[in-house]
C-alpha positions as semicolon CSV with decimal commas, in nm:
position;residue;x (nm);y (nm);z (nm)
1;M;3,619;3,891;0,775
2;S;3,263;3,837;0,890
3;N;2,951;3,914;0,688
4;I;2,770;4,009;1,008
5;E;2,755;4,375;1,093
6;P;2,914;4,463;1,431
7;H;2,577;4,581;1,572
8;E;2,395;4,260;1,476
9;E;2,367;3,988;1,737
10;M;2,330;3,619;1,676
11;R;1,995;3,507;1,810
12;K;1,956;3,169;1,972
13;L;1,645;2,983;1,856
14;T;1,434;2,853;2,145
15;P;1,259;2,530;2,044
16;V;0,885;2,496;2,106
17;S;0,803;2,307;2,426
18;P;0,565;2,010;2,398
19;A;0,362;2,172;2,678
20;D;0,283;2,462;2,440
21;V;0,123;2,235;2,179
22;R;-0,249;2,169;2,217
23;V;-0,458;1,942;1,998
24;N;-0,771;2,131;1,895
25;Y;-0,908;1,856;1,673
26;A;-0,791;1,506;1,590
27;G;-0,951;1,350;1,285
28;F;-0,889;1,023;1,105
29;V;-0,627;1,169;0,870
30;F;-0,483;1,487;1,022
31;R;-0,497;1,699;1,334
32;E;-0,545;2,067;1,400
33;L;-0,299;2,205;1,657
34;F;-0,281;2,531;1,854
35;I;0,080;2,625;1,936
36;R;0,204;2,915;2,147
37;L;0,556;3,008;2,039
38;P;0,835;3,084;2,288
39;R;0,938;3,440;2,370
40;G;1,166;3,583;2,102
41;V;1,053;3,364;1,813
42;I;0,992;3,570;1,499
43;A;0,798;3,473;1,187
44;D;1,119;3,404;0,995
45;D;1,207;3,132;1,250
46;L;0,913;2,922;1,128
47;K;1,126;2,802;0,837
48;E;1,378;2,642;1,076
49;P;1,306;2,268;1,128
50;S;1,502;2,280;1,456
51;L;1,226;2,498;1,608
52;W;1,036;2,169;1,649
53;S;1,322;1,956;1,788
54;R;1,165;1,923;2,136
55;T;0,810;1,856;2,017
56;Q;0,921;1,582;1,779
57;N;1,046;1,374;2,072
58;S;0,706;1,380;2,242
59;N;0,429;1,126;2,183
60;N;0,133;1,367;2,186
61;S;0,295;1,687;2,060
62;A;0,495;1,559;1,763
63;L;0,393;1,723;1,437
64;K;0,295;1,491;1,152
65;K;0,275;1,553;0,779
66;F;-0,054;1,726;0,683
67;D;-0,130;1,847;1,037
68;R;-0,275;2,198;1,033
69;V;-0,121;2,437;1,282
70;L;-0,223;2,775;1,425
71;L;0,087;2,937;1,570
72;V;0,055;3,231;1,810
73;S;0,351;3,456;1,891
74;F;0,435;3,484;2,260
75;D;0,313;3,846;2,281
76;E;0,012;3,773;2,057
77;S;0,117;4,039;1,804
78;W;0,085;3,793;1,513
79;I;-0,042;3,446;1,425
80;A;0,055;3,205;1,149
81;E;-0,151;2,935;0,984
82;A;0,027;2,653;0,806
83;V;0,027;2,287;0,709
84;V;0,311;2,056;0,813
85;D;0,479;1,944;0,493
86;G;0,744;1,722;0,650
87;A;0,829;1,582;0,992
88;T;1,109;1,369;1,132
89;D;1,228;1,294;1,482
90;A;1,471;1,587;1,454
91;G;1,234;1,859;1,333
92;A;0,950;1,960;1,107
93;S;0,890;2,194;0,816
94;L;0,586;2,408;0,741
95;A;0,442;2,481;0,397
96;K;0,406;2,857;0,334
97;P;0,293;2,989;0,673
98;R;0,034;3,263;0,631
99;I;0,112;3,546;0,877
100;T;-0,160;3,770;1,017
101;H;-0,067;4,071;1,230
102;L;-0,297;4,138;1,525
103;K;-0,383;4,463;1,698
104;E;-0,163;4,565;1,987
105;R;-0,297;4,484;2,332
106;T;-0,471;4,799;2,453
107;E;-0,588;4,704;2,801
108;Q;-0,451;4,908;3,091
109;L;-0,322;4,664;3,352
110;F;-0,314;4,756;3,720
111;G;0,009;4,850;3,892
112;D;0,079;5,028;4,220
113;G;0,442;5,132;4,180
114;T;0,573;4,823;4,360
115;Y;0,395;4,550;4,165
116;Q;0,251;4,537;3,813
117;V;0,003;4,301;3,650
118;E;0,147;4,184;3,317
119;F;0,042;3,955;3,034
120;N;0,302;3,681;2,992
121;G;0,180;3,504;2,677
122;R;-0,028;3,243;2,859
123;G;-0,222;3,466;3,094
124;Y;-0,168;3,731;3,358
125;H;0,073;3,741;3,649
126;V;0,210;3,987;3,904
127;V;0,566;4,113;3,865
128;R;0,772;4,298;4,128
129;L;0,895;4,609;3,948
130;R;1,218;4,640;4,147
131;D;1,374;4,324;4,006
132;G;1,125;4,178;3,755
133;V;1,053;3,867;3,966
134;S;0,717;3,699;3,904
135;M;0,518;3,706;4,229
136;S;0,220;3,492;4,123
137;D;0,125;3,197;3,910
138;T;-0,013;3,263;3,564
139;L;-0,383;3,341;3,601
140;A;-0,669;3,332;3,351
141;N;-0,762;3,701;3,360
142;A;-0,648;4,044;3,480
143;A;-0,901;4,056;3,767
144;L;-0,755;3,740;3,925
145;A;-0,405;3,885;3,886
146;E;-0,516;4,206;4,060
147;R;-0,653;3,996;4,347
148;A;-0,317;3,815;4,365
149;L;-0,140;4,153;4,375
150;A;-0,360;4,270;4,666
151;S;-0,285;3,948;4,857
152;L;0,087;4,032;4,855
153;Y;0,022;4,302;5,115
154;P;-0,039;4,215;5,482
155;R;-0,393;4,255;5,617
156;R;-0,503;4,364;5,958
157;A;-0,625;4,067;6,163
158;G;-0,972;4,069;6,308
């Protein structure tokens, strides 16, 4: 008999991509890294060394002992600050991540019933509401995404 309740689902942990790791500062002894976590990662996942399996196989993104990390959840609802206390080629472990909850995003993003500007964790993009397909690249701000939304409609020539 299973210890898991019938309504509980097993979550699959999505490892951090090396592309989501940015070096903020590189000193003589340790580095300071900014890391955006994948969609679905929760604070409890930070204790799983396998979260770092992809980054540890990258030259520039591999975590090293004593590196300081600032981890940002995909939806930016929380951040964690920690120090790497161990790192191998298979994963890494963090020493006591300090979690800080952030205010919910309050901006009203433009939508016209067919398309909607949404924040995707890295920036803003346009989504077709009918099927959830992304219709633009990720853009730096909401105004650029609104411009991309307007460009999806045909214009009169001349």
